[in-house]
mmCIF file of C-alpha atoms and ligand atoms in Angstrom:
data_model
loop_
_atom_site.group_PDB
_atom_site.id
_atom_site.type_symbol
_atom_site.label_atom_id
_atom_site.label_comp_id
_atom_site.label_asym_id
_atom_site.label_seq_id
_atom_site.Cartn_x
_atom_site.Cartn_y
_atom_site.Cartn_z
ATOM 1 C CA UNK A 1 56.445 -13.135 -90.865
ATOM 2 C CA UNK A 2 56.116 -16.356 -89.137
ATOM 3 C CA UNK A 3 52.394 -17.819 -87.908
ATOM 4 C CA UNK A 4 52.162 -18.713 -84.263
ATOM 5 C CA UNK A 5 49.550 -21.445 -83.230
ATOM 6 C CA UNK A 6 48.184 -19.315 -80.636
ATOM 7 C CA UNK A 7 46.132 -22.204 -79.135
ATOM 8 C CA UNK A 8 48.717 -24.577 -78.833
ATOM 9 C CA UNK A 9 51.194 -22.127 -77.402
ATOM 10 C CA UNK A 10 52.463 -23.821 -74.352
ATOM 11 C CA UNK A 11 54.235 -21.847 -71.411
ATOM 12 C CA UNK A 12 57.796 -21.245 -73.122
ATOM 13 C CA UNK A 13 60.080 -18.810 -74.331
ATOM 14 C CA UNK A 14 59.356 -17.832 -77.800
ATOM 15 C CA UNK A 15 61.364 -15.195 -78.979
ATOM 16 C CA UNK A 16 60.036 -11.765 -79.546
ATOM 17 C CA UNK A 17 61.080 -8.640 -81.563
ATOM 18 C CA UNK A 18 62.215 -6.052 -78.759
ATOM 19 C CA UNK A 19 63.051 -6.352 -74.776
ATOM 20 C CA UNK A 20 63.628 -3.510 -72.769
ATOM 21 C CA UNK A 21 66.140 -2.507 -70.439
ATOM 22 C CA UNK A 22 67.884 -0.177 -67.960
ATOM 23 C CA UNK A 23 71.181 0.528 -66.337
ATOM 24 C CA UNK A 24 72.033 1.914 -62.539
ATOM 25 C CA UNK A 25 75.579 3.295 -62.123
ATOM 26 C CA UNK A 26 76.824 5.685 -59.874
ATOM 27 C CA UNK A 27 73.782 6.341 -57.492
ATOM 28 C CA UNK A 28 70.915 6.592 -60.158
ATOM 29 C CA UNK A 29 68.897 4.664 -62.930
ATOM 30 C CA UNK A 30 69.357 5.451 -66.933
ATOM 31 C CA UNK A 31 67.102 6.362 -69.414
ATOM 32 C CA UNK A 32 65.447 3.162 -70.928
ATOM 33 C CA UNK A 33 66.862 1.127 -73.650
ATOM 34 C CA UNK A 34 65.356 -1.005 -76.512
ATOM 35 C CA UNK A 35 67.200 -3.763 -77.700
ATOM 36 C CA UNK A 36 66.838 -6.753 -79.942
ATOM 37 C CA UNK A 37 69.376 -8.847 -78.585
ATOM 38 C CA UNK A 38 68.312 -11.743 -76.131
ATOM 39 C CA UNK A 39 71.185 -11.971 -74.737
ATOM 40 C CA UNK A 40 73.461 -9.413 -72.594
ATOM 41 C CA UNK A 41 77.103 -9.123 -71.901
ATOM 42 C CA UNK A 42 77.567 -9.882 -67.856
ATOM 43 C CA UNK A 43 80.731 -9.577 -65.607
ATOM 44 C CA UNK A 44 81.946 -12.877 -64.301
ATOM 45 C CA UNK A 45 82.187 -11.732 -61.103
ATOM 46 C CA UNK A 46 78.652 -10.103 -61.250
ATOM 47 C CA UNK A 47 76.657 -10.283 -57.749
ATOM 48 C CA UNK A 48 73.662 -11.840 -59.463
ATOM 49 C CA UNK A 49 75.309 -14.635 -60.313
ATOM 50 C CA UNK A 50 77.041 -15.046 -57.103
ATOM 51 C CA UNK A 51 75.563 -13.913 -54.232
ATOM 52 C CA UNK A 52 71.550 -14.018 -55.664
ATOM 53 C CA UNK A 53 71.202 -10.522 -56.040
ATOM 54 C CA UNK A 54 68.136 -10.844 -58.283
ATOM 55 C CA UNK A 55 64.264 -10.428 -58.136
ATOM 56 C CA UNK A 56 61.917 -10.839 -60.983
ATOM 57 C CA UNK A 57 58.017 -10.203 -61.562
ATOM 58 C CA UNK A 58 55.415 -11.625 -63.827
ATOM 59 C CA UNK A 59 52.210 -9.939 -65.337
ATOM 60 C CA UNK A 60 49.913 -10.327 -68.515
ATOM 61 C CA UNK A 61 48.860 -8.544 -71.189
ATOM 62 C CA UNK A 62 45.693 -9.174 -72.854
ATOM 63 C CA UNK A 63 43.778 -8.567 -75.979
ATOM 64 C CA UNK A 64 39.957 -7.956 -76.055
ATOM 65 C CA UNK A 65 37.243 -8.690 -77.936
ATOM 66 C CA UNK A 66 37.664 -4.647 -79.106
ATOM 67 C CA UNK A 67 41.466 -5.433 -79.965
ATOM 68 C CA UNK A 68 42.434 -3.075 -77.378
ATOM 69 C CA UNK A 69 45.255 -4.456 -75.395
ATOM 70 C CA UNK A 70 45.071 -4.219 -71.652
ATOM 71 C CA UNK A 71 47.945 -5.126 -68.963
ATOM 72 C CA UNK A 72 46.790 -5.984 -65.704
ATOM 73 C CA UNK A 73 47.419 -4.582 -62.397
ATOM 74 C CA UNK A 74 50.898 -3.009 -63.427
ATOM 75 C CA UNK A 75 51.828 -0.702 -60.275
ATOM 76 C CA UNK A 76 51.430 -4.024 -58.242
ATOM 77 C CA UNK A 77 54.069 -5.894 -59.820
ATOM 78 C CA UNK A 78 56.472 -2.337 -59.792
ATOM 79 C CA UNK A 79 55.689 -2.220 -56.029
ATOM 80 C CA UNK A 80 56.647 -5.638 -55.195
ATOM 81 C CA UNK A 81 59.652 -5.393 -57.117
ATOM 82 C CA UNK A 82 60.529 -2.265 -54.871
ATOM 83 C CA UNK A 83 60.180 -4.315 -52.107
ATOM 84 C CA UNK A 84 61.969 -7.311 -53.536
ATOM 85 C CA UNK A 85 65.121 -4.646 -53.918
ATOM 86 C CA UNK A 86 64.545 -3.823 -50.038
ATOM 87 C CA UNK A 87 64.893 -7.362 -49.330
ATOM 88 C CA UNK A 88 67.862 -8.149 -51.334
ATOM 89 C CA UNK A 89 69.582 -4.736 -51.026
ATOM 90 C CA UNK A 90 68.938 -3.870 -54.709
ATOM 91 C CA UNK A 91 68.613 -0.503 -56.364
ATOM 92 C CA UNK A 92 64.782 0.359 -56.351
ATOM 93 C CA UNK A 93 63.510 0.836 -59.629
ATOM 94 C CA UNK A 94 61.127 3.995 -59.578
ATOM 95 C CA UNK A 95 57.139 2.791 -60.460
ATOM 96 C CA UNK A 96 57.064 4.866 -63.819
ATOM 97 C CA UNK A 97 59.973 3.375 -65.312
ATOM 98 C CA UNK A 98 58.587 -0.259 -64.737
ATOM 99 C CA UNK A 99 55.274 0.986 -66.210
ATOM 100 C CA UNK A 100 56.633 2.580 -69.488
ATOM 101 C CA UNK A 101 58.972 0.149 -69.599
ATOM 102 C CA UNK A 102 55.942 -2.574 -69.672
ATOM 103 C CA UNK A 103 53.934 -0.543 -71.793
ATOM 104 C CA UNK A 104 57.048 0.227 -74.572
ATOM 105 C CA UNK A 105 57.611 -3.363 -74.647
ATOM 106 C CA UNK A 106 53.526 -4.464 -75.231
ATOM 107 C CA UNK A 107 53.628 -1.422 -77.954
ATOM 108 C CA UNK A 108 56.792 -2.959 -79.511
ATOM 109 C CA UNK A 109 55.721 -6.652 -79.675
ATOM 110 C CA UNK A 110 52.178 -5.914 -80.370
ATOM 111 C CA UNK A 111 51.974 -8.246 -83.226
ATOM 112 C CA UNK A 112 52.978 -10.905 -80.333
ATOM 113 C CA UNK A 113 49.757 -10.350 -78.470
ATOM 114 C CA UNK A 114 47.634 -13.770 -79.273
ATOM 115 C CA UNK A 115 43.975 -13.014 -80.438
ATOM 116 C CA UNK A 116 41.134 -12.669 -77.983
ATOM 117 C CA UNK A 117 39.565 -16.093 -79.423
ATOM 118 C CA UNK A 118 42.742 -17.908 -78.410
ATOM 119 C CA UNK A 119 42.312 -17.666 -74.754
ATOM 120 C CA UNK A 120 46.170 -17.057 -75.011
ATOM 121 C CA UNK A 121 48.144 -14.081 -73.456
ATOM 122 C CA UNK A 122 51.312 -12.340 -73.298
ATOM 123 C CA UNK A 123 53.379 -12.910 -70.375
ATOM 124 C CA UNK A 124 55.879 -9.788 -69.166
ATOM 125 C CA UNK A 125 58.830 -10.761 -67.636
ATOM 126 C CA UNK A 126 60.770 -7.841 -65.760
ATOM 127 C CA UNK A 127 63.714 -8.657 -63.634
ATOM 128 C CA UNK A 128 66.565 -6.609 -61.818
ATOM 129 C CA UNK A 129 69.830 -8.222 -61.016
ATOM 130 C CA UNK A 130 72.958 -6.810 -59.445
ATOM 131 C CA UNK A 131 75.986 -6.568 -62.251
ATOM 132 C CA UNK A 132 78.781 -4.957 -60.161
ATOM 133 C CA UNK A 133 81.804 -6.971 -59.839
ATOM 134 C CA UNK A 134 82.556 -8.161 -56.206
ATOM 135 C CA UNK A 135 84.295 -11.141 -54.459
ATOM 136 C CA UNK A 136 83.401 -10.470 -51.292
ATOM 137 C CA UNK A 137 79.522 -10.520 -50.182
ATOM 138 C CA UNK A 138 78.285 -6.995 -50.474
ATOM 139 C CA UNK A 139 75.416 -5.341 -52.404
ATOM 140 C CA UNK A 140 76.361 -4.330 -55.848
ATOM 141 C CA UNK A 141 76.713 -1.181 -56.622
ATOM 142 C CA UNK A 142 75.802 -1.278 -60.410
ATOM 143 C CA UNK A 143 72.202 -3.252 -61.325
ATOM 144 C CA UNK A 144 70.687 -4.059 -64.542
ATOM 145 C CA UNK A 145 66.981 -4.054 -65.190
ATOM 146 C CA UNK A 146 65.567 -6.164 -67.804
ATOM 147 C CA UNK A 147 61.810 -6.599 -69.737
ATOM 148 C CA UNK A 148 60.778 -8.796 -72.032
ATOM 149 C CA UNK A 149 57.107 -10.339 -73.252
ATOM 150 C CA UNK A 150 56.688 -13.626 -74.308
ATOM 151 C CA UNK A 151 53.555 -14.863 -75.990
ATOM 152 C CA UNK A 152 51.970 -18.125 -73.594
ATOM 153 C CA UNK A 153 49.440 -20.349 -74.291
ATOM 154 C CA UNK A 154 46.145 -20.955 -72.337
ATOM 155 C CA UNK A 155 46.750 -22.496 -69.144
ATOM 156 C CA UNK A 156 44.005 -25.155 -68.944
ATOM 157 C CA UNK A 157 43.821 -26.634 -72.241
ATOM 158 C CA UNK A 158 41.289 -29.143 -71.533
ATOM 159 C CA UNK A 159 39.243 -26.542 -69.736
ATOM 160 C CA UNK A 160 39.171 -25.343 -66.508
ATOM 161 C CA UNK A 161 40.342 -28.344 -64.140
ATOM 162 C CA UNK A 162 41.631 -29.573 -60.860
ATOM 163 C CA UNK A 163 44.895 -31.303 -60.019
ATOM 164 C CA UNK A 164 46.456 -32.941 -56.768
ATOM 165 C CA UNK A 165 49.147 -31.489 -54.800
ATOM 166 C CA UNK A 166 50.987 -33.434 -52.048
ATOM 167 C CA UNK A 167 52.409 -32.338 -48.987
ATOM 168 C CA UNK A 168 55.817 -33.645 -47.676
ATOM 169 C CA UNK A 169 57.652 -32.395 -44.609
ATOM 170 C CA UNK A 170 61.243 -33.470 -45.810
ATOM 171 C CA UNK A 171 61.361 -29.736 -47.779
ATOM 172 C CA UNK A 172 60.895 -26.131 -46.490
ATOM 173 C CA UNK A 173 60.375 -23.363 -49.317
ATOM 174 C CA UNK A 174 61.312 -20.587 -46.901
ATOM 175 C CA UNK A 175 61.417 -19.644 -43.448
ATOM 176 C CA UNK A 176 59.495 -17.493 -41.231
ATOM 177 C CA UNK A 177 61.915 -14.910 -41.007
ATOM 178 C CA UNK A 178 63.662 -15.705 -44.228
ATOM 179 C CA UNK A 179 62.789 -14.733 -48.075
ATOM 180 C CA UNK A 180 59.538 -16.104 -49.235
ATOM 181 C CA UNK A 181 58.105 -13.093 -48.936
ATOM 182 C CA UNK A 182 60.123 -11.384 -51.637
ATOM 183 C CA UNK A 183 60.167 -12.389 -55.467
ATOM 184 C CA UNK A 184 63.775 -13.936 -55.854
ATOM 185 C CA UNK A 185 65.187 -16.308 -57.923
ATOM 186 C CA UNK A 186 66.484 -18.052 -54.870
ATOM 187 C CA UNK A 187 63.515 -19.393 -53.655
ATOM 188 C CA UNK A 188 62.671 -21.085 -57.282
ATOM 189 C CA UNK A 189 65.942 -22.883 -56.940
ATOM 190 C CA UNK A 190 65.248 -23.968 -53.342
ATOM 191 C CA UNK A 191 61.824 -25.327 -54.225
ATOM 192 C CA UNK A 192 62.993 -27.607 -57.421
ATOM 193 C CA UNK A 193 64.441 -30.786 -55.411
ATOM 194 C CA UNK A 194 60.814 -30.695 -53.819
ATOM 195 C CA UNK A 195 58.852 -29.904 -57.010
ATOM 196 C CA UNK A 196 60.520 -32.921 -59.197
ATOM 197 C CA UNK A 197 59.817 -35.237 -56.412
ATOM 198 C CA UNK A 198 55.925 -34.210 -56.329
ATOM 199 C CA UNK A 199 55.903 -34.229 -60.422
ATOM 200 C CA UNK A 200 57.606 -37.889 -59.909
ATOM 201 C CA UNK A 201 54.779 -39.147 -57.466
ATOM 202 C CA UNK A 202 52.211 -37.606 -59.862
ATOM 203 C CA UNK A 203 51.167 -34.243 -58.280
ATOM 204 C CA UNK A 204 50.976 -31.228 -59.717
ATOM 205 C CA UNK A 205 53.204 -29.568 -57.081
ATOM 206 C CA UNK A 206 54.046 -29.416 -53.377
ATOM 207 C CA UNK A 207 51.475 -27.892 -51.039
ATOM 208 C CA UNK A 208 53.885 -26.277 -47.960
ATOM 209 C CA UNK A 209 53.390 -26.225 -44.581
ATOM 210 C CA UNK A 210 54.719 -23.297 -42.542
ATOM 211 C CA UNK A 211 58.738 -24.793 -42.059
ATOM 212 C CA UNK A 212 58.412 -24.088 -38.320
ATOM 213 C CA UNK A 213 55.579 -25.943 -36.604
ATOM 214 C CA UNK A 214 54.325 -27.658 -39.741
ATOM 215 C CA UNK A 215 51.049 -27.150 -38.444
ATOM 216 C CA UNK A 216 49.746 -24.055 -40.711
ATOM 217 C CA UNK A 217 48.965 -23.762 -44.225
ATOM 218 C CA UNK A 218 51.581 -21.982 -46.399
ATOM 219 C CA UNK A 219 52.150 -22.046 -49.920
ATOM 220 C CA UNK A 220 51.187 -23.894 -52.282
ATOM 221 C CA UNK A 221 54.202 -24.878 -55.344
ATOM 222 C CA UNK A 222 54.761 -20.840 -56.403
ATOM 223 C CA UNK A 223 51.346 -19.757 -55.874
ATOM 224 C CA UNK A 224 48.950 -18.980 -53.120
ATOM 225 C CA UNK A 225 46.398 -21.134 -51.653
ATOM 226 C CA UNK A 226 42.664 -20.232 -50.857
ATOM 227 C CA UNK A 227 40.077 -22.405 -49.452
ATOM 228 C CA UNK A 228 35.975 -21.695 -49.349
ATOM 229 C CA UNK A 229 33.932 -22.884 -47.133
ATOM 230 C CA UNK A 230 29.998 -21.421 -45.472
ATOM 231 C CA UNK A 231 30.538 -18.474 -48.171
ATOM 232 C CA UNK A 232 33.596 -17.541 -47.084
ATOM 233 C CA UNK A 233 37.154 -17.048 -48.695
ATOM 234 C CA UNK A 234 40.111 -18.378 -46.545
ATOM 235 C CA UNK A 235 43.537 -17.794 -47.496
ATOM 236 C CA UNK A 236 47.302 -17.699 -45.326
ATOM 237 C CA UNK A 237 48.487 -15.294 -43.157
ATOM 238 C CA UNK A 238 52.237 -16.283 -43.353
ATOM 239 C CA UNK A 239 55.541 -14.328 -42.998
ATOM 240 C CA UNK A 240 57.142 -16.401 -45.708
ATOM 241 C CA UNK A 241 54.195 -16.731 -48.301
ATOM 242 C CA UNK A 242 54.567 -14.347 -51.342
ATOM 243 C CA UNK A 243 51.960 -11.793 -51.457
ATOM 244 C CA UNK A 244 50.283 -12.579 -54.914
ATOM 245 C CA UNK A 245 48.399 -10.106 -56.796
ATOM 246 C CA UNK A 246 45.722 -12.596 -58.135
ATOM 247 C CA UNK A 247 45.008 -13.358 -54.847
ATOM 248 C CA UNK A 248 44.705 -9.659 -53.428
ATOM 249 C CA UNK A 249 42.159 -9.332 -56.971
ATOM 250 C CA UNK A 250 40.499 -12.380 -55.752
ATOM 251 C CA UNK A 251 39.701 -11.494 -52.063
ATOM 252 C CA UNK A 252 38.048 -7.988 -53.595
ATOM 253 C CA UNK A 253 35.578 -10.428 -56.220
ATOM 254 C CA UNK A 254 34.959 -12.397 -53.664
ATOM 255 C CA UNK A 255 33.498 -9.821 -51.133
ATOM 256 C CA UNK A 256 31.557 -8.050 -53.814
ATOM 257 C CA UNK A 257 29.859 -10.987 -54.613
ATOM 258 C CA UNK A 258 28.924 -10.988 -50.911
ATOM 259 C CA UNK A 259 31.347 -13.660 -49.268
ATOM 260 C CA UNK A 260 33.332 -12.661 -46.270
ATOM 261 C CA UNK A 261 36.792 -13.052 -46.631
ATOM 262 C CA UNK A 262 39.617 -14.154 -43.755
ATOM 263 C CA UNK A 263 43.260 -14.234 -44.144
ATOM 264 C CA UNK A 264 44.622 -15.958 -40.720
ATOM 265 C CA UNK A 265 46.448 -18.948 -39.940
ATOM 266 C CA UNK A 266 44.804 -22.212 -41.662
ATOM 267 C CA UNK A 267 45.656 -25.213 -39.675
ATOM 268 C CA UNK A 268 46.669 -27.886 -41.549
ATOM 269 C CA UNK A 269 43.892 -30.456 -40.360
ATOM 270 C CA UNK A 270 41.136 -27.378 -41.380
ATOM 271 C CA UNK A 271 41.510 -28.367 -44.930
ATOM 272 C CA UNK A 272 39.043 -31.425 -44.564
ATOM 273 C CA UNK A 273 36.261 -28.783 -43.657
ATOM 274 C CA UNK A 274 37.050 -26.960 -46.830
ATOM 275 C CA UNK A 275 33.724 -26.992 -49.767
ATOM 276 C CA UNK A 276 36.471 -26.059 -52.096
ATOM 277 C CA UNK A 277 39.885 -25.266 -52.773
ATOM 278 C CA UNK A 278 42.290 -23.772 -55.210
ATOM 279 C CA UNK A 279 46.052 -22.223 -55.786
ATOM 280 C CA UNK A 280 45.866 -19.041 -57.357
ATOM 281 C CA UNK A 281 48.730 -17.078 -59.178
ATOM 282 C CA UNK A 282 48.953 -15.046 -62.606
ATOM 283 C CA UNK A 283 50.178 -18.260 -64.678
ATOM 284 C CA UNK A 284 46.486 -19.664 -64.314
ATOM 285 C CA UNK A 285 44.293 -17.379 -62.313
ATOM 286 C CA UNK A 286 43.115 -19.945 -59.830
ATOM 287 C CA UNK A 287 44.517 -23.733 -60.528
ATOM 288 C CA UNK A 288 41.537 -25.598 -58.412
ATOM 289 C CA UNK A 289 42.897 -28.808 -56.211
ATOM 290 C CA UNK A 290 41.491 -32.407 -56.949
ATOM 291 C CA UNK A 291 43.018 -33.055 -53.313
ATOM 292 C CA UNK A 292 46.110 -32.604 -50.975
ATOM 293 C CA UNK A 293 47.419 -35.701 -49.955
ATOM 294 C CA UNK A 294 49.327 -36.006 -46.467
ATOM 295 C CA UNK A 295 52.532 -38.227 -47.905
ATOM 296 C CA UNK A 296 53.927 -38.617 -44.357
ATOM 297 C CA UNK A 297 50.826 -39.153 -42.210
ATOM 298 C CA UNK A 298 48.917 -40.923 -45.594
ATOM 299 C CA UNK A 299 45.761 -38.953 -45.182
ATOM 300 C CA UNK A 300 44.093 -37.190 -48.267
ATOM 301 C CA UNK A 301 41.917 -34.470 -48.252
ATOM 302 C CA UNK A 302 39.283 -34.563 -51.252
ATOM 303 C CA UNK A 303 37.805 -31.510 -53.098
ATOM 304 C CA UNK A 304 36.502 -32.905 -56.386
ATOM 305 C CA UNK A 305 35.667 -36.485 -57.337
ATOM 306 C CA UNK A 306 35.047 -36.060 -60.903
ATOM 307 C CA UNK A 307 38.097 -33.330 -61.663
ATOM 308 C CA UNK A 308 35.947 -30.661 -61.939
ATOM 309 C CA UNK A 309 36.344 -27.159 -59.802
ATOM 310 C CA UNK A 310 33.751 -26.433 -57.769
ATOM 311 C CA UNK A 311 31.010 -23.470 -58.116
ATOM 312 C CA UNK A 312 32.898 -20.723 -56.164
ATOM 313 C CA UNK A 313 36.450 -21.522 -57.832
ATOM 314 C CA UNK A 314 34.752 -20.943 -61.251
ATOM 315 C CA UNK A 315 32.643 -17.832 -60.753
ATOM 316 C CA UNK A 316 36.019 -16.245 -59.271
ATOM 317 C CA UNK A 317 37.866 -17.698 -62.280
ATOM 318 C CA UNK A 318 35.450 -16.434 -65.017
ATOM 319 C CA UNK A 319 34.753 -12.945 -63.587
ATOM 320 C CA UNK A 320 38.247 -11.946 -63.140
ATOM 321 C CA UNK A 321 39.737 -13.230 -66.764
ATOM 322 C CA UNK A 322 36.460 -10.931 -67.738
ATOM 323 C CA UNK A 323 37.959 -7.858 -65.793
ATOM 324 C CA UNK A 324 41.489 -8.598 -67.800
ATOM 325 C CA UNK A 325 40.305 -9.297 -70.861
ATOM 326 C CA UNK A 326 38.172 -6.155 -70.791
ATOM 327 C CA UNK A 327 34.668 -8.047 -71.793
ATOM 328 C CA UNK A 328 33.510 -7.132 -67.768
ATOM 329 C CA UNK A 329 34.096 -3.154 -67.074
ATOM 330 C CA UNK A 330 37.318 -2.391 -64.943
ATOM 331 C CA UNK A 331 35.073 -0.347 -62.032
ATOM 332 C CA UNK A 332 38.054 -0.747 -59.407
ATOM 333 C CA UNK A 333 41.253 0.697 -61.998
ATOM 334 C CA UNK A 334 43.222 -2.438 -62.151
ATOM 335 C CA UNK A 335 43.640 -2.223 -66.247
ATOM 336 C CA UNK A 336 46.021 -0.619 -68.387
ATOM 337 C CA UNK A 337 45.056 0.075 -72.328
ATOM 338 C CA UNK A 338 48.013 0.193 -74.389
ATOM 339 C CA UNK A 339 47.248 2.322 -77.395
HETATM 340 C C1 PLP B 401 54.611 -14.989 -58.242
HETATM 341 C C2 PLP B 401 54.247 -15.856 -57.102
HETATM 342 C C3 PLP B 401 52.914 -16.022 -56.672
HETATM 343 C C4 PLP B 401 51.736 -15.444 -57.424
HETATM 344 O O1 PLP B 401 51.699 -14.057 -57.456
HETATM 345 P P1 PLP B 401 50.818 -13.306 -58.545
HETATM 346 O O2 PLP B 401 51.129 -11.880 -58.311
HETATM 347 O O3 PLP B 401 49.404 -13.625 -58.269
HETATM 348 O O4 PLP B 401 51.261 -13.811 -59.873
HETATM 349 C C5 PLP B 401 52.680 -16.795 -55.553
HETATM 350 N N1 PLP B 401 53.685 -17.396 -54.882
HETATM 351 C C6 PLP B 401 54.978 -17.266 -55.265
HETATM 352 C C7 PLP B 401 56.033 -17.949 -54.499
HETATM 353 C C8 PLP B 401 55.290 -16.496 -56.387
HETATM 354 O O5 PLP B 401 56.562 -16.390 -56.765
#
């Protein structure tokens, strides 16, 4: 058996024993399927591949300091994977099967689970894609459902820090009406012109404006922004912002530890009132921001001077990683143990 360097695990693909999967044909879903193949056998003319008939969802799995193994917030992810299907005219995968097939695959790849000390996790990657032939553009009427875990690293390695993001008007992620609300491929691909340029100028990603007025806060790269300021948690309300499951988890730690909490529009000129500010999303929890900086009107907002988060960022941080990694008690049901 190979040795992983848990610690130095980065956020890849590293191949695992076992995926899961499961077939619809002819009006209903199959019985799940474990396979060791990575790769599958797809008709050319396959609406995924054509037409972006595809969603996908990301969650963690993580092991305690009692070597239990717990996956976080699982009838979330199946829920907004339902409603990805509405939006893209998918097959809806029932909850249970995207639960047993996440907990079949943790069970399976168990020995791919990094150690509690690592500060490492495994990532779950379930995605549904349409596989029925068709030339012209019409739903599928065959779809394919896919899981598979991948051991990642620990997302800060130098410890918990901030990074810039910039904004720039010349790109749109979605529109108001459009898909950004749904978990689809399609809106990775329309947001990596945009990201390359940010990594190119030095920021960690783009911070979007709502494409309309580009007066409101959006997103911010492919995660969800939050500001705090006079003990109070401020995030979007946007049509076209995905609605991220961290964040939801966020806004309930943040009221119990008595702040009040607003989602609402966030003009864009309110972020220099902000004490603090952060992007927050499964891949790192919360990612704080150093500072946004306004390429086209050459204005920066600053949250940190010396790179490090700020009070509020971290106590939301630490206390829900305790939640998912089980050394806090779960008192609001949001953990899975696999046995
Ligand atoms: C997945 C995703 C998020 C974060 O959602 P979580 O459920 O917290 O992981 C935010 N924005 C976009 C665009 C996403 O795709």
């Amino acid at each position: 058996m190979e040795t992983i360097d848990w610690k130095n695990l980065g956020f890849g693909y590293l191949k695992t024993d076992y995926n899961i999967r499961c077939t619809y044909k002819d009006g209903e879903w199959g019985e799940l399927e474990v396979s060791n193949s990575e790769y599958l056998n797809l008709h050319m003319a396959a609406t995924c591949l054509h037409y972006g008939q595809e969603s996908f969802e990301g969650l963690k799995a993580f092991r305690g300091k009692d070597d239990k193994i717990r996956i976080f917030r699982m009838d979330e992810n199946a829920m907004r994977m339902q409603d990805s299907s509405l939006g893209t005219m998918m097959a809806i995968l029932p909850i249970e099967k995207f639960e047993e097939a996440a907990i079949k695959a943790v069970q399976l790849n168990k020995r791919f689970v990094p150690p509690y000390e690592s500060g490492a996790a495994l990532y779950i990657r379930p995605f549904l894609f349409g596989t029925g032939a068709q030339v012209g553009v019409k739903p599928s009427n065959e779809y394919m459902f896919i899981l598979f875990v991948t051991p990642v690293g620990p997302y800060f390695k130098g410890g918990f820090q901030t990074t810039p993001f910039v904004i720039m008007r010349e790109f749109d992620r979605s529109a108001p009406l459009g898909m950004g609300k749904y978990k689809v491929g399609g809106n990775y691909a329309a947001s990596l012109v945009a990201g390359a340029k940010a990594h190119e100028l030095g920021y960690s990603n783009v911070f979007y404006l709502d494409s309309q007025e580009k007066k409101y806060i959006d997103e911010c790269g492919a995660a969800n922004f939050f500001g705090i300021k006079n003990n109070t948690y401020i995030t979007p309300k946007s049509s076209s912002i995905l609605p991220s499951i961290t964040n939801k988890s966020l806004m309930v730690l943040a009221e119990e530890m008595g702040m009040n909490v607003e989602r609402r529009q966030i003009p864009v000129e309110e972020l220099a009132t902000f004490e603090e500010a952060g992007a927050c999303g499964t891949a790192a929890v919360i990612s704080p921001i150093e500072r946004i900086d306004d390429y086209d009107l050459k204005i920066s907002y600053i949250f940190s001077f010396d790179g490090k988060p700020g009070p509020i960022s971290e106590k939301l941080y630490k206390k829900l990683q305790a939640i998912q990694y089980g050394d806090e008690p779960d008192t609001h049901g949001w953990v899975t143990v696999v046995e």
